[in-house]
């Protein structure tokens, strides 16, 4: 795939809390250009549910990531 030249806010639906959320253009740019995620990937959870999921998976006593 060719690189995207523009990112736009897109509304998605969270699988965990069953609400709509915005996958912001800035977040997309970070995902695809900095983290090098596959450009066709989209989050399945809103930011709050992703954060809760990571906290649940983190071992007790581990430092919080920013």
Short mmCIF file of N, CA and C in Angstrom, two decimals:
data_model
loop_
_atom_site.label_atom_id
_atom_site.label_comp_id
_atom_site.label_asym_id
_atom_site.label_seq_id
_atom_site.Cartn_x
_atom_site.Cartn_y
_atom_site.Cartn_z
N UNK A 1 0.83 -1.20 0.00
CA UNK A 1 0.00 0.00 0.00
C UNK A 1 0.87 1.25 0.00
N UNK A 2 0.41 2.25 -0.70
CA UNK A 2 1.09 3.53 -0.70
C UNK A 2 0.80 4.25 0.61
N UNK A 3 1.70 5.10 1.07
CA UNK A 3 1.45 5.82 2.31
C UNK A 3 0.25 6.76 2.16
N UNK A 4 -0.45 6.98 3.27
CA UNK A 4 -1.56 7.92 3.26
C UNK A 4 -1.01 9.33 3.24
N UNK A 5 -1.64 10.20 2.51
CA UNK A 5 -1.21 11.59 2.46
C UNK A 5 -1.98 12.46 3.43
N UNK A 6 -3.11 11.94 3.90
CA UNK A 6 -3.92 12.70 4.87
C UNK A 6 -4.63 11.72 5.78
N UNK A 7 -4.76 12.11 7.02
CA UNK A 7 -5.50 11.33 8.00
C UNK A 7 -6.72 12.15 8.39
N UNK A 8 -7.85 11.49 8.54
CA UNK A 8 -9.07 12.19 8.93
C UNK A 8 -9.70 11.44 10.10
N UNK A 9 -10.37 12.19 10.99
CA UNK A 9 -11.06 11.57 12.11
C UNK A 9 -12.12 10.60 11.58
N UNK A 10 -12.20 9.43 12.20
CA UNK A 10 -13.18 8.43 11.80
C UNK A 10 -13.87 7.90 13.06
N UNK A 11 -15.18 7.72 12.98
CA UNK A 11 -15.95 7.19 14.11
C UNK A 11 -15.99 5.67 14.01
N UNK A 12 -15.61 5.01 15.11
CA UNK A 12 -15.61 3.55 15.20
C UNK A 12 -16.46 3.12 16.39
N UNK A 13 -16.69 1.84 16.52
CA UNK A 13 -17.52 1.31 17.61
C UNK A 13 -16.67 0.41 18.50
N UNK A 14 -16.69 0.66 19.82
CA UNK A 14 -15.91 -0.11 20.78
C UNK A 14 -16.57 -1.46 21.05
N UNK A 15 -15.80 -2.53 20.91
CA UNK A 15 -16.32 -3.88 21.16
C UNK A 15 -16.53 -4.15 22.65
N UNK A 16 -15.80 -3.45 23.50
CA UNK A 16 -15.89 -3.72 24.94
C UNK A 16 -17.06 -2.99 25.61
N UNK A 17 -17.15 -1.67 25.41
CA UNK A 17 -18.18 -0.89 26.11
C UNK A 17 -19.37 -0.55 25.21
N UNK A 18 -19.34 -0.99 23.95
CA UNK A 18 -20.46 -0.84 23.03
C UNK A 18 -20.84 0.62 22.76
N UNK A 19 -19.83 1.50 22.71
CA UNK A 19 -20.09 2.90 22.39
C UNK A 19 -19.26 3.31 21.17
N UNK A 20 -19.66 4.41 20.56
CA UNK A 20 -18.89 4.96 19.45
C UNK A 20 -17.76 5.83 19.99
N UNK A 21 -16.65 5.86 19.26
CA UNK A 21 -15.51 6.71 19.63
C UNK A 21 -14.84 7.20 18.35
N UNK A 22 -14.08 8.27 18.49
CA UNK A 22 -13.40 8.86 17.34
C UNK A 22 -11.94 8.41 17.34
N UNK A 23 -11.53 7.83 16.24
CA UNK A 23 -10.12 7.49 16.01
C UNK A 23 -9.54 8.71 15.31
N UNK A 24 -8.93 9.59 16.09
CA UNK A 24 -8.51 10.90 15.61
C UNK A 24 -7.37 10.81 14.59
N UNK A 25 -7.32 11.80 13.73
CA UNK A 25 -6.30 11.85 12.70
C UNK A 25 -4.90 11.82 13.29
N UNK A 26 -4.67 12.57 14.38
CA UNK A 26 -3.34 12.59 15.02
C UNK A 26 -2.98 11.21 15.56
N UNK A 27 -3.96 10.50 16.14
CA UNK A 27 -3.71 9.17 16.67
C UNK A 27 -3.40 8.20 15.52
N UNK A 28 -4.11 8.32 14.42
CA UNK A 28 -3.83 7.48 13.26
C UNK A 28 -2.40 7.70 12.76
N UNK A 29 -2.01 8.96 12.66
CA UNK A 29 -0.66 9.27 12.20
C UNK A 29 0.38 8.65 13.13
N UNK A 30 0.15 8.72 14.44
CA UNK A 30 1.07 8.12 15.41
C UNK A 30 1.12 6.60 15.23
N UNK A 31 -0.05 5.97 15.11
CA UNK A 31 -0.12 4.52 14.93
C UNK A 31 0.68 4.08 13.71
N UNK A 32 0.43 4.73 12.58
CA UNK A 32 0.97 4.25 11.31
C UNK A 32 2.38 4.72 11.02
N UNK A 33 2.74 5.92 11.43
CA UNK A 33 4.06 6.44 11.10
C UNK A 33 5.09 6.20 12.20
N UNK A 34 4.68 6.28 13.45
CA UNK A 34 5.62 6.10 14.56
C UNK A 34 5.70 4.65 15.01
N UNK A 35 4.52 4.06 15.28
CA UNK A 35 4.48 2.68 15.77
C UNK A 35 4.59 1.65 14.65
N UNK A 36 4.42 2.13 13.40
CA UNK A 36 4.54 1.27 12.21
C UNK A 36 3.48 0.17 12.18
N UNK A 37 2.27 0.46 12.67
CA UNK A 37 1.17 -0.50 12.56
C UNK A 37 0.76 -0.63 11.10
N UNK A 38 0.19 -1.77 10.76
CA UNK A 38 -0.32 -2.01 9.42
C UNK A 38 -1.35 -0.92 9.10
N UNK A 39 -1.23 -0.29 7.97
CA UNK A 39 -2.01 0.91 7.64
C UNK A 39 -3.52 0.63 7.54
N UNK A 40 -3.92 -0.59 7.33
CA UNK A 40 -5.35 -0.90 7.26
C UNK A 40 -5.92 -1.30 8.62
N UNK A 41 -5.10 -1.32 9.68
CA UNK A 41 -5.59 -1.72 11.00
C UNK A 41 -6.39 -0.59 11.64
N UNK A 42 -7.34 -0.96 12.46
CA UNK A 42 -8.17 -0.02 13.20
C UNK A 42 -8.33 -0.55 14.63
N UNK A 43 -8.43 0.34 15.61
CA UNK A 43 -8.62 -0.14 16.98
C UNK A 43 -10.01 -0.76 17.16
N UNK A 44 -10.09 -1.78 17.99
CA UNK A 44 -11.37 -2.43 18.29
C UNK A 44 -12.00 -1.84 19.56
N UNK A 45 -11.18 -1.19 20.38
CA UNK A 45 -11.66 -0.61 21.64
C UNK A 45 -11.37 0.89 21.67
N UNK A 46 -12.19 1.61 22.44
CA UNK A 46 -11.93 3.03 22.67
C UNK A 46 -10.68 3.17 23.54
N UNK A 47 -10.16 4.38 23.65
CA UNK A 47 -8.93 4.61 24.41
C UNK A 47 -9.07 4.17 25.87
N UNK A 48 -10.21 4.45 26.49
CA UNK A 48 -10.41 4.07 27.89
C UNK A 48 -10.40 2.56 28.07
N UNK A 49 -11.06 1.84 27.18
CA UNK A 49 -11.07 0.37 27.26
C UNK A 49 -9.71 -0.23 26.94
N UNK A 50 -8.97 0.38 25.99
CA UNK A 50 -7.61 -0.10 25.71
C UNK A 50 -6.73 0.09 26.93
N UNK A 51 -6.86 1.23 27.59
CA UNK A 51 -6.06 1.49 28.79
C UNK A 51 -6.41 0.51 29.90
N UNK A 52 -7.69 0.25 30.10
CA UNK A 52 -8.13 -0.71 31.12
C UNK A 52 -7.63 -2.11 30.80
N UNK A 53 -7.66 -2.47 29.53
CA UNK A 53 -7.19 -3.80 29.12
C UNK A 53 -5.70 -3.96 29.38
N UNK A 54 -4.92 -2.92 29.07
CA UNK A 54 -3.48 -2.97 29.33
C UNK A 54 -3.20 -3.05 30.83
N UNK A 55 -3.95 -2.30 31.64
CA UNK A 55 -3.75 -2.32 33.08
C UNK A 55 -4.07 -3.70 33.66
N UNK A 56 -5.09 -4.33 33.12
CA UNK A 56 -5.48 -5.67 33.59
C UNK A 56 -4.41 -6.71 33.22
N UNK A 57 -3.78 -6.53 32.06
CA UNK A 57 -2.77 -7.48 31.60
C UNK A 57 -1.41 -7.25 32.26
N UNK A 58 -1.21 -6.04 32.82
CA UNK A 58 0.08 -5.69 33.43
C UNK A 58 0.24 -6.45 34.75
N UNK A 59 1.41 -7.00 35.00
CA UNK A 59 1.64 -7.71 36.27
C UNK A 59 1.54 -6.75 37.48
N UNK A 60 1.09 -7.24 38.61
CA UNK A 60 0.98 -6.39 39.81
C UNK A 60 2.34 -5.78 40.15
N UNK A 61 2.32 -4.49 40.49
CA UNK A 61 3.54 -3.80 40.88
C UNK A 61 4.33 -3.20 39.73
N UNK A 62 3.89 -3.45 38.50
CA UNK A 62 4.60 -2.88 37.35
C UNK A 62 4.33 -1.38 37.29
N UNK A 63 5.33 -0.64 36.84
CA UNK A 63 5.19 0.81 36.74
C UNK A 63 4.19 1.17 35.66
N UNK A 64 3.45 2.25 35.89
CA UNK A 64 2.49 2.73 34.89
C UNK A 64 3.23 3.33 33.72
N UNK A 65 2.80 2.98 32.53
CA UNK A 65 3.37 3.57 31.32
C UNK A 65 2.65 4.89 31.03
N UNK A 66 3.33 5.83 30.43
CA UNK A 66 2.68 7.12 30.14
C UNK A 66 1.55 6.98 29.14
#
